[in-house]
Structures are given as C-alpha cells and as structure tokens.
Amino acid sequence: MSIASATRRGRSARPLGFTMFEVVITLGILTIMVLIVQATVDGATRAERRLRATRIATERGERITYELLASVNGSRMLFGDDGVGPDYLDALELGERPLLAGARLPRIDELNPLGPDAEGEPATGNILLFARETDAVEVIADAGSGITRHVDLYRIVCVYPTQTTRKLLPDPPVQPSRDLVVWRSVRFANLSQLEGIDEDDERRSVVADLANRHGCEHAWDLGAPFASAFFRLGALGTIETFAEANMSLVEDPDASEGGRLLYADTQLARTLAGDYHRGARLTNDDPAAWTPDGFEVKISGLSGSRKVWMHLVVETPGGRGIVGVQSNTVIAHPRDL
C-alpha cells in the first residue's frame, strides 16, 4: 500500500464536526462580539436618553426664563427685602403652593453695580415680587352722553420656589421635587386716577362700572406702605375713606400659571457647589446656611433704572441615573416707578 493511499484513508476516517477546542474558541469569539454589540447599543441608548433629557430641560428652562424676562421688563414696581416688600409678600394668598422654607426676597442694592454679593452682605434672593400693569379698561363715565374713560389696572406677580410631594428623580438621594410657581393677583385700579376725576357723578359712575362690570374690588395707592395702600370700591360708586384693614392679596386663577416645571417632568435643581450648572452665581452665603436651589434673583440700581438679574437651573430625568441639566441667565431692565 502506498503512502498516499494510507493518507487518504486516514483522512476519511476522521469524525465529522468540531473539536472541543474549536467550540470553545468559537463561543469565546461570539461572546466578545455580543458584548461589543451590547456595549455599543447601551452607549447609544444612554446617549439618546441624555440628549433627550437635556433637550427637555433646555426647552423648559429657556421658555420660562424668557417668559419671566418679558414679564419683568414690563413691570412697574419691584419689591425687595425692605420696609415694603415683606408686608406685600406676607399678604399673598398662595393656597396649596406655599413658599419653600427659607425662600427670601432679594435686597435691592441701589449703590453698587450688578455683580456678586459682597462678603457678609447677602443681597441675592430666590423670590421675585413685582407689580405689572395690565391692559387699561374702558369704563362708563356718563351713561347718558356715552362718555367713557380709561383706567389703569395692576396685578401683583410673585415667582417663587415651592416644595412638592412628588419625587421626580428616583435615583439616590431620593428627594421631593421643587417647582417654580408664577402667581398673579386679582386686578387693582389706580387710586390716583380715580381721585383725579373732579366731577363727583363721573367718578361714582367710573367706580361703579369698575366694581360691577369689571369685578375690580379695590383701588391701589402705588408706592404706599401696605397697610395704607388698598381702598375698597363700592357697587354704588363709593371709595372707602380708610384703607382696607387686614388686606389679603387674592390670586386670580384665570391669570395665574401655577407650577411651571413639574407638569413637564422638570424640577428646580438644588445648588451644588463646584458644579458648573448647579453652582450658585451671585450669592456668597454659606451653603450650610442658605442656598438658592435653582432660582437666583438680584436687583440693583436706582428707581427708574433698575436691573433684575435672574438665574434659573432646571433638571429633567432621563432614566437609569441620567439627568439633563440646563442653566439660563437673563437681565431685565424694568420701568420701575
């Protein structure tokens, strides 16, 4: 028998299939390939989640920031932590959305340019309280002749953080979410305009029309201390001689927007020192004593040329530990009286 014949016979006698070594190598290669594909898919999924969460946070944060900018630019009076602002703040009927514990009004700095707080002199707050002029209403001054007048109306607006019971971010540390509320009062008529109507019958007609047809119950003496600022308007056209005692500023549910973040699965971000987005900007307070937690307000300048600095930080969950964070800073130039 030749050697070639023996070789062919030996090859034909080998069993068909793979050896154990070949099976192990093949399974190892397949496992590595599966792990690579899974890591690629997981990375793409996490990237998509992060992008989506950041996009939602950006859209919500920018929308609210520029809404506030437009509103404050049209304000007529700003309230700070002085002899007037706290009384107005205490009189707000906030209902089911109370102020966050520790929230404070900014102290209006008339001497220094807009910038970080001086050491030991906290001026930044996280409550924005101001009066905004609404559209003037046309009222009847003389029903017989058809003479009408226009009266300016105002609302008190308060933007503030509130604590909720919802926990938006499930990842530790699990903390209740904080929302940003935009609260608006009922309308108040300009007292000086009403008192400036010389004809008694015309004034009574105007006041009666305000009270009965426009639902305006009080006239406001702009700039007066709170205790002497509001006077009740009677259905017969009278203006009370004395200011309303124990006046409460009631919300107008048709004008208020309520919570502006949580309904869109977004929340105020808590202040985190050293974090680019979550870090405080203007306050120099000891973080152990006070933090703005997502909303900073500072007011500087003399009356008539004030600047209102607002910094808003929001975050949106993307799931599996992913959080989209966005910070926005704007400066308003209101027509403060």
mmCIF file of C-alpha atoms in Angstrom:
data_model
loop_
_atom_site.group_PDB
_atom_site.id
_atom_site.type_symbol
_atom_site.label_atom_id
_atom_site.label_comp_id
_atom_site.label_asym_id
_atom_site.label_seq_id
_atom_site.Cartn_x
_atom_site.Cartn_y
_atom_site.Cartn_z
ATOM 1 C CA MET A 1 0.000 0.000 0.000
ATOM 2 C CA SER A 2 1.300 3.355 -0.973
ATOM 3 C CA ILE A 3 1.776 6.221 1.470
ATOM 4 C CA ALA A 4 -0.731 8.409 -0.452
ATOM 5 C CA SER A 5 -3.400 5.736 -0.165
ATOM 6 C CA ALA A 6 -2.863 5.452 3.579
ATOM 7 C CA THR A 7 -3.106 9.211 3.977
ATOM 8 C CA ARG A 8 -6.372 9.384 2.094
ATOM 9 C CA ARG A 9 -7.740 6.526 4.143
ATOM 10 C CA GLY A 10 -6.701 8.272 7.406
ATOM 11 C CA ARG A 11 -8.395 11.497 6.453
ATOM 12 C CA SER A 12 -11.608 9.746 5.518
ATOM 13 C CA ALA A 13 -11.610 8.016 8.848
ATOM 14 C CA ARG A 14 -11.624 11.335 10.915
ATOM 15 C CA PRO A 15 -15.015 12.062 12.548
ATOM 16 C CA LEU A 16 -17.020 14.969 11.135
ATOM 17 C CA GLY A 17 -17.658 18.150 13.361
ATOM 18 C CA PHE A 18 -15.542 20.367 15.629
ATOM 19 C CA THR A 19 -13.146 19.596 18.364
ATOM 20 C CA MET A 20 -13.803 20.889 21.885
ATOM 21 C CA PHE A 21 -11.001 23.417 21.438
ATOM 22 C CA GLU A 22 -12.609 24.799 18.304
ATOM 23 C CA VAL A 23 -16.005 25.048 20.045
ATOM 24 C CA VAL A 24 -14.510 26.977 22.966
ATOM 25 C CA ILE A 25 -12.704 29.397 20.644
ATOM 26 C CA THR A 26 -15.857 29.974 18.587
ATOM 27 C CA LEU A 27 -18.021 30.582 21.644
ATOM 28 C CA GLY A 28 -15.429 32.977 23.030
ATOM 29 C CA ILE A 29 -15.388 34.996 19.820
ATOM 30 C CA LEU A 30 -19.197 35.083 19.706
ATOM 31 C CA THR A 31 -19.355 36.209 23.335
ATOM 32 C CA ILE A 32 -16.912 39.035 22.706
ATOM 33 C CA MET A 33 -18.886 40.111 19.648
ATOM 34 C CA VAL A 34 -22.159 40.077 21.623
ATOM 35 C CA LEU A 35 -20.575 42.113 24.421
ATOM 36 C CA ILE A 36 -19.247 44.657 21.934
ATOM 37 C CA VAL A 37 -22.631 44.981 20.244
ATOM 38 C CA GLN A 38 -24.402 45.251 23.618
ATOM 39 C CA ALA A 39 -21.965 47.909 24.841
ATOM 40 C CA THR A 40 -22.445 49.843 21.616
ATOM 41 C CA VAL A 41 -26.242 49.637 21.890
ATOM 42 C CA ASP A 42 -26.193 50.580 25.598
ATOM 43 C CA GLY A 43 -23.892 53.519 24.875
ATOM 44 C CA ALA A 44 -26.134 54.741 22.076
ATOM 45 C CA THR A 45 -29.219 54.326 24.264
ATOM 46 C CA ARG A 46 -27.636 56.265 27.146
ATOM 47 C CA ALA A 47 -26.510 58.982 24.750
ATOM 48 C CA GLU A 48 -30.030 59.227 23.321
ATOM 49 C CA ARG A 49 -31.513 59.394 26.832
ATOM 50 C CA ARG A 50 -29.074 62.097 27.871
ATOM 51 C CA LEU A 51 -29.715 64.134 24.749
ATOM 52 C CA ARG A 52 -33.477 63.834 25.205
ATOM 53 C CA ALA A 53 -33.334 64.821 28.898
ATOM 54 C CA THR A 54 -31.047 67.761 28.124
ATOM 55 C CA ARG A 55 -33.290 68.884 25.269
ATOM 56 C CA ILE A 56 -36.387 68.856 27.506
ATOM 57 C CA ALA A 57 -34.541 70.719 30.280
ATOM 58 C CA THR A 58 -33.269 73.265 27.763
ATOM 59 C CA GLU A 59 -36.661 73.855 26.170
ATOM 60 C CA ARG A 60 -38.456 74.187 29.507
ATOM 61 C CA GLY A 61 -35.752 76.321 31.127
ATOM 62 C CA GLU A 62 -35.404 78.715 28.210
ATOM 63 C CA ARG A 63 -39.152 79.098 27.769
ATOM 64 C CA ILE A 64 -39.751 80.046 31.394
ATOM 65 C CA THR A 65 -36.657 82.257 31.592
ATOM 66 C CA TYR A 66 -37.703 84.387 28.641
ATOM 67 C CA GLU A 67 -41.313 84.496 29.817
ATOM 68 C CA LEU A 68 -40.056 85.949 33.094
ATOM 69 C CA LEU A 69 -37.767 88.346 31.240
ATOM 70 C CA ALA A 70 -40.674 89.751 29.221
ATOM 71 C CA SER A 71 -42.885 89.997 32.287
ATOM 72 C CA VAL A 72 -40.298 91.756 34.452
ATOM 73 C CA ASN A 73 -39.362 94.141 31.628
ATOM 74 C CA GLY A 74 -42.988 95.311 31.704
ATOM 75 C CA SER A 75 -43.187 95.647 35.486
ATOM 76 C CA ARG A 76 -43.984 98.971 37.148
ATOM 77 C CA MET A 77 -42.802 98.306 40.690
ATOM 78 C CA LEU A 78 -40.287 95.877 42.202
ATOM 79 C CA PHE A 79 -40.461 94.698 45.792
ATOM 80 C CA GLY A 80 -37.377 93.775 47.762
ATOM 81 C CA ASP A 81 -36.486 92.836 51.303
ATOM 82 C CA ASP A 82 -37.071 96.335 52.662
ATOM 83 C CA GLY A 83 -39.780 98.139 54.613
ATOM 84 C CA VAL A 84 -42.478 97.425 51.985
ATOM 85 C CA GLY A 85 -41.770 94.121 50.226
ATOM 86 C CA PRO A 86 -42.152 91.695 53.169
ATOM 87 C CA ASP A 87 -45.610 93.088 54.012
ATOM 88 C CA TYR A 88 -46.790 92.505 50.451
ATOM 89 C CA LEU A 89 -45.267 89.026 50.449
ATOM 90 C CA ASP A 90 -46.957 88.090 53.731
ATOM 91 C CA ALA A 91 -50.331 89.189 52.358
ATOM 92 C CA LEU A 92 -50.260 86.814 49.376
ATOM 93 C CA GLU A 93 -52.855 84.042 49.484
ATOM 94 C CA LEU A 94 -50.716 81.283 47.962
ATOM 95 C CA GLY A 95 -53.086 78.408 48.719
ATOM 96 C CA GLU A 96 -51.810 74.891 48.027
ATOM 97 C CA ARG A 97 -48.393 76.064 46.821
ATOM 98 C CA PRO A 98 -46.668 77.681 49.823
ATOM 99 C CA LEU A 99 -43.269 79.303 49.755
ATOM 100 C CA LEU A 100 -40.307 76.995 50.100
ATOM 101 C CA ALA A 101 -38.971 77.164 53.650
ATOM 102 C CA GLY A 102 -36.097 79.629 53.737
ATOM 103 C CA ALA A 103 -37.039 81.358 50.470
ATOM 104 C CA ARG A 104 -36.333 85.093 50.610
ATOM 105 C CA LEU A 105 -36.774 88.333 48.708
ATOM 106 C CA PRO A 106 -33.665 89.997 47.270
ATOM 107 C CA ARG A 107 -32.393 93.167 48.909
ATOM 108 C CA ILE A 108 -32.436 95.984 46.359
ATOM 109 C CA ASP A 109 -28.889 97.331 46.051
ATOM 110 C CA GLU A 110 -29.102 100.946 44.861
ATOM 111 C CA LEU A 111 -25.423 101.792 45.318
ATOM 112 C CA ASN A 112 -23.428 99.019 43.648
ATOM 113 C CA PRO A 113 -23.428 97.724 40.074
ATOM 114 C CA LEU A 114 -24.839 94.308 39.328
ATOM 115 C CA GLY A 115 -22.409 91.668 40.493
ATOM 116 C CA PRO A 116 -21.718 89.043 43.166
ATOM 117 C CA ASP A 117 -22.814 89.817 46.715
ATOM 118 C CA ALA A 118 -20.259 91.469 48.943
ATOM 119 C CA GLU A 119 -18.836 89.203 51.605
ATOM 120 C CA GLY A 120 -21.143 89.193 54.625
ATOM 121 C CA GLU A 121 -23.795 91.311 52.864
ATOM 122 C CA PRO A 122 -26.331 88.923 51.317
ATOM 123 C CA ALA A 123 -28.483 90.630 48.691
ATOM 124 C CA THR A 124 -29.472 87.776 46.353
ATOM 125 C CA GLY A 125 -32.826 86.083 46.901
ATOM 126 C CA ASN A 126 -34.970 83.422 45.240
ATOM 127 C CA ILE A 127 -38.355 85.198 45.255
ATOM 128 C CA LEU A 128 -39.339 87.670 42.544
ATOM 129 C CA LEU A 129 -42.172 90.013 43.579
ATOM 130 C CA PHE A 130 -43.360 92.876 41.383
ATOM 131 C CA ALA A 131 -46.400 94.791 40.139
ATOM 132 C CA ARG A 132 -47.297 94.623 36.473
ATOM 133 C CA GLU A 133 -49.678 96.883 34.608
ATOM 134 C CA THR A 134 -52.428 95.062 32.708
ATOM 135 C CA ASP A 135 -54.391 96.437 29.773
ATOM 136 C CA ALA A 136 -56.323 99.561 30.735
ATOM 137 C CA VAL A 137 -60.092 99.087 30.792
ATOM 138 C CA GLU A 138 -62.700 101.376 29.305
ATOM 139 C CA VAL A 139 -65.320 102.408 31.846
ATOM 140 C CA ILE A 140 -68.503 104.444 31.642
ATOM 141 C CA ALA A 141 -68.148 107.973 33.000
ATOM 142 C CA ASP A 142 -71.563 109.283 31.838
ATOM 143 C CA ALA A 143 -74.144 106.778 30.678
ATOM 144 C CA GLY A 144 -76.424 109.486 29.285
ATOM 145 C CA SER A 145 -73.865 111.086 26.975
ATOM 146 C CA GLY A 146 -71.792 107.945 26.400
ATOM 147 C CA ILE A 147 -68.616 109.476 27.797
ATOM 148 C CA THR A 148 -66.002 106.863 28.767
ATOM 149 C CA ARG A 149 -62.643 106.902 30.483
ATOM 150 C CA HIS A 150 -59.705 104.509 30.591
ATOM 151 C CA VAL A 151 -58.411 103.328 33.963
ATOM 152 C CA ASP A 152 -55.082 101.583 34.539
ATOM 153 C CA LEU A 153 -55.206 98.245 36.330
ATOM 154 C CA TYR A 154 -52.392 96.354 38.056
ATOM 155 C CA ARG A 155 -51.609 92.876 39.291
ATOM 156 C CA ILE A 156 -49.122 91.735 41.900
ATOM 157 C CA VAL A 157 -46.950 88.936 40.485
ATOM 158 C CA CYS A 158 -44.871 86.550 42.576
ATOM 159 C CA VAL A 159 -42.420 83.982 41.217
ATOM 160 C CA TYR A 160 -41.116 81.633 43.871
ATOM 161 C CA PRO A 161 -39.958 78.049 44.616
ATOM 162 C CA THR A 162 -42.249 75.600 46.354
ATOM 163 C CA GLN A 163 -41.780 72.125 47.811
ATOM 164 C CA THR A 164 -43.895 69.307 46.349
ATOM 165 C CA THR A 165 -44.538 65.717 47.410
ATOM 166 C CA ARG A 166 -43.617 64.239 44.032
ATOM 167 C CA LYS A 167 -40.228 62.560 43.622
ATOM 168 C CA LEU A 168 -39.164 63.080 40.047
ATOM 169 C CA LEU A 169 -35.665 61.604 40.243
ATOM 170 C CA PRO A 170 -35.776 58.009 41.531
ATOM 171 C CA ASP A 171 -32.020 57.712 41.818
ATOM 172 C CA PRO A 172 -30.432 58.309 45.236
ATOM 173 C CA PRO A 173 -30.561 60.566 47.055
ATOM 174 C CA VAL A 174 -34.325 60.486 46.562
ATOM 175 C CA GLN A 175 -35.650 63.976 47.377
ATOM 176 C CA PRO A 176 -39.039 65.627 46.836
ATOM 177 C CA SER A 177 -39.119 67.807 43.738
ATOM 178 C CA ARG A 178 -39.227 71.600 43.856
ATOM 179 C CA ASP A 179 -41.343 73.556 41.420
ATOM 180 C CA LEU A 180 -41.263 77.183 40.294
ATOM 181 C CA VAL A 181 -44.612 78.946 40.718
ATOM 182 C CA VAL A 182 -45.885 82.007 38.846
ATOM 183 C CA TRP A 183 -48.676 83.559 40.953
ATOM 184 C CA ARG A 184 -50.814 86.527 39.869
ATOM 185 C CA SER A 185 -53.272 88.520 41.946
ATOM 186 C CA VAL A 186 -56.639 89.924 41.001
ATOM 187 C CA ARG A 187 -56.585 93.372 39.387
ATOM 188 C CA PHE A 188 -56.408 96.658 41.286
ATOM 189 C CA ALA A 189 -57.397 100.073 39.931
ATOM 190 C CA ASN A 190 -55.088 103.066 40.058
ATOM 191 C CA LEU A 191 -56.299 105.108 43.048
ATOM 192 C CA SER A 192 -54.717 108.377 41.920
ATOM 193 C CA GLN A 193 -56.566 108.184 38.598
ATOM 194 C CA LEU A 194 -59.905 107.729 40.334
ATOM 195 C CA GLU A 195 -59.250 110.538 42.793
ATOM 196 C CA GLY A 196 -58.204 112.732 39.874
ATOM 197 C CA ILE A 197 -61.735 112.719 38.421
ATOM 198 C CA ASP A 198 -63.095 116.091 39.552
ATOM 199 C CA GLU A 199 -66.757 115.538 38.709
ATOM 200 C CA ASP A 200 -68.380 113.564 41.523
ATOM 201 C CA ASP A 201 -71.019 111.926 39.311
ATOM 202 C CA GLU A 202 -68.412 110.833 36.781
ATOM 203 C CA ARG A 203 -66.203 109.408 39.498
ATOM 204 C CA ARG A 204 -69.108 107.453 41.000
ATOM 205 C CA SER A 205 -70.019 106.096 37.565
ATOM 206 C CA VAL A 206 -66.461 105.042 36.851
ATOM 207 C CA VAL A 207 -66.041 103.348 40.243
ATOM 208 C CA ALA A 208 -69.400 101.583 39.961
ATOM 209 C CA ASP A 209 -68.517 100.295 36.497
ATOM 210 C CA LEU A 210 -65.161 99.036 37.749
ATOM 211 C CA ALA A 211 -66.796 97.201 40.644
ATOM 212 C CA ASN A 212 -69.851 95.806 38.880
ATOM 213 C CA ARG A 213 -68.783 95.117 35.297
ATOM 214 C CA HIS A 214 -65.048 94.571 35.611
ATOM 215 C CA GLY A 215 -65.006 92.882 39.016
ATOM 216 C CA CYS A 216 -62.392 95.265 40.439
ATOM 217 C CA GLU A 217 -62.945 95.422 44.200
ATOM 218 C CA HIS A 218 -60.048 97.626 45.336
ATOM 219 C CA ALA A 219 -58.079 100.672 44.252
ATOM 220 C CA TRP A 220 -54.339 100.701 44.904
ATOM 221 C CA ASP A 221 -52.195 103.599 46.054
ATOM 222 C CA LEU A 222 -48.944 102.645 44.320
ATOM 223 C CA GLY A 223 -45.883 103.004 46.481
ATOM 224 C CA ALA A 224 -47.762 103.445 49.747
ATOM 225 C CA PRO A 225 -46.981 101.237 52.735
ATOM 226 C CA PHE A 226 -49.077 98.109 52.552
ATOM 227 C CA ALA A 227 -51.315 98.998 55.496
ATOM 228 C CA SER A 228 -52.475 102.185 53.770
ATOM 229 C CA ALA A 229 -52.403 101.108 50.114
ATOM 230 C CA PHE A 230 -55.746 99.451 49.276
ATOM 231 C CA PHE A 231 -59.216 101.025 49.331
ATOM 232 C CA ARG A 232 -62.429 99.126 48.713
ATOM 233 C CA LEU A 233 -64.634 100.163 45.802
ATOM 234 C CA GLY A 234 -68.394 100.041 46.362
ATOM 235 C CA ALA A 235 -71.021 98.860 43.892
ATOM 236 C CA LEU A 236 -72.700 102.273 44.165
ATOM 237 C CA GLY A 237 -69.528 104.075 43.162
ATOM 238 C CA THR A 238 -68.021 104.838 46.561
ATOM 239 C CA ILE A 239 -64.365 104.693 47.556
ATOM 240 C CA GLU A 240 -63.788 103.844 51.188
ATOM 241 C CA THR A 241 -62.234 106.679 53.140
ATOM 242 C CA PHE A 242 -59.853 104.459 55.053
ATOM 243 C CA ALA A 243 -57.547 101.778 53.700
ATOM 244 C CA GLU A 244 -58.663 98.157 53.960
ATOM 245 C CA ALA A 245 -57.662 96.654 57.282
ATOM 246 C CA ASN A 246 -56.071 93.169 57.182
ATOM 247 C CA MET A 247 -55.948 93.242 53.394
ATOM 248 C CA SER A 248 -55.228 89.932 51.654
ATOM 249 C CA LEU A 249 -53.900 89.704 48.125
ATOM 250 C CA VAL A 250 -56.061 87.096 46.423
ATOM 251 C CA GLU A 251 -54.989 85.002 43.449
ATOM 252 C CA ASP A 252 -56.710 85.273 40.088
ATOM 253 C CA PRO A 253 -56.896 81.625 38.938
ATOM 254 C CA ASP A 254 -57.604 82.683 35.365
ATOM 255 C CA ALA A 255 -54.353 84.668 35.189
ATOM 256 C CA SER A 256 -52.035 82.576 37.352
ATOM 257 C CA GLU A 257 -49.985 79.832 35.754
ATOM 258 C CA GLY A 258 -49.208 77.854 38.904
ATOM 259 C CA GLY A 259 -46.299 75.422 38.817
ATOM 260 C CA ARG A 260 -44.266 75.838 35.643
ATOM 261 C CA LEU A 261 -41.882 72.868 35.800
ATOM 262 C CA LEU A 262 -43.201 69.725 37.401
ATOM 263 C CA TYR A 263 -46.079 69.143 34.992
ATOM 264 C CA ALA A 264 -43.417 68.822 32.260
ATOM 265 C CA ASP A 265 -41.368 66.340 34.343
ATOM 266 C CA THR A 266 -38.792 69.004 35.159
ATOM 267 C CA GLN A 267 -37.731 70.438 38.512
ATOM 268 C CA LEU A 268 -35.592 73.122 40.100
ATOM 269 C CA ALA A 269 -32.050 71.846 40.586
ATOM 270 C CA ARG A 270 -30.633 72.008 44.081
ATOM 271 C CA THR A 271 -27.494 74.087 44.447
ATOM 272 C CA LEU A 272 -24.311 72.023 44.236
ATOM 273 C CA ALA A 273 -21.049 73.837 44.914
ATOM 274 C CA GLY A 274 -18.407 73.179 42.287
ATOM 275 C CA ASP A 275 -20.910 72.067 39.648
ATOM 276 C CA TYR A 276 -20.823 74.309 36.561
ATOM 277 C CA HIS A 277 -24.587 74.289 36.030
ATOM 278 C CA ARG A 278 -25.858 73.780 39.595
ATOM 279 C CA GLY A 279 -23.471 76.120 41.376
ATOM 280 C CA ALA A 280 -24.680 79.475 42.767
ATOM 281 C CA ARG A 281 -23.762 82.523 40.705
ATOM 282 C CA LEU A 282 -24.153 85.730 42.743
ATOM 283 C CA THR A 283 -24.826 84.704 46.314
ATOM 284 C CA ASN A 284 -21.924 84.473 48.744
ATOM 285 C CA ASP A 285 -23.944 82.897 51.537
ATOM 286 C CA ASP A 286 -22.522 79.948 53.398
ATOM 287 C CA PRO A 287 -24.145 76.948 51.649
ATOM 288 C CA ALA A 288 -24.828 75.438 55.049
ATOM 289 C CA ALA A 289 -26.960 78.484 55.921
ATOM 290 C CA TRP A 290 -28.747 79.317 52.649
ATOM 291 C CA THR A 291 -28.766 78.202 49.016
ATOM 292 C CA PRO A 292 -30.911 79.480 46.122
ATOM 293 C CA ASP A 293 -31.605 75.945 44.840
ATOM 294 C CA GLY A 294 -32.276 76.629 41.199
ATOM 295 C CA PHE A 295 -33.566 80.219 41.201
ATOM 296 C CA GLU A 296 -31.496 83.323 41.952
ATOM 297 C CA VAL A 297 -32.749 86.924 41.785
ATOM 298 C CA LYS A 298 -30.745 90.090 42.334
ATOM 299 C CA ILE A 299 -31.907 93.711 41.871
ATOM 300 C CA SER A 300 -29.578 96.681 41.578
ATOM 301 C CA GLY A 301 -29.724 100.315 40.539
ATOM 302 C CA LEU A 302 -31.771 103.370 41.402
ATOM 303 C CA SER A 303 -35.525 103.549 40.851
ATOM 304 C CA GLY A 304 -36.227 104.136 37.185
ATOM 305 C CA SER A 305 -33.050 102.420 36.031
ATOM 306 C CA ARG A 306 -33.012 99.109 37.847
ATOM 307 C CA LYS A 307 -31.587 95.840 36.598
ATOM 308 C CA VAL A 308 -33.033 92.475 37.586
ATOM 309 C CA TRP A 309 -30.675 89.525 37.271
ATOM 310 C CA MET A 310 -32.359 86.102 37.121
ATOM 311 C CA HIS A 311 -30.628 82.724 37.054
ATOM 312 C CA LEU A 312 -32.695 79.555 36.592
ATOM 313 C CA VAL A 313 -31.357 75.988 36.794
ATOM 314 C CA VAL A 314 -33.647 73.075 35.902
ATOM 315 C CA GLU A 315 -33.123 69.353 35.551
ATOM 316 C CA THR A 316 -35.032 66.562 33.822
ATOM 317 C CA PRO A 317 -34.679 62.791 34.437
ATOM 318 C CA GLY A 318 -33.665 60.591 31.536
ATOM 319 C CA GLY A 319 -33.932 57.294 33.398
ATOM 320 C CA ARG A 320 -31.246 54.892 34.650
ATOM 321 C CA GLY A 321 -29.384 57.584 36.527
ATOM 322 C CA ILE A 322 -29.290 60.042 33.635
ATOM 323 C CA VAL A 323 -30.242 63.681 34.336
ATOM 324 C CA GLY A 324 -30.365 66.558 31.870
ATOM 325 C CA VAL A 325 -29.381 69.912 33.417
ATOM 326 C CA GLN A 326 -29.720 73.389 31.924
ATOM 327 C CA SER A 327 -28.941 76.823 33.395
ATOM 328 C CA ASN A 328 -30.154 80.147 31.978
ATOM 329 C CA THR A 329 -29.230 83.701 32.972
ATOM 330 C CA VAL A 330 -31.011 86.884 31.829
ATOM 331 C CA ILE A 331 -31.008 90.526 32.903
ATOM 332 C CA ALA A 332 -34.224 92.558 32.787
ATOM 333 C CA HIS A 333 -34.474 96.342 32.583
ATOM 334 C CA PRO A 334 -37.884 97.190 34.062
ATOM 335 C CA ARG A 335 -39.716 100.517 34.157
ATOM 336 C CA ASP A 336 -39.689 100.624 37.923
ATOM 337 C CA LEU A 337 -41.563 103.602 39.392
#
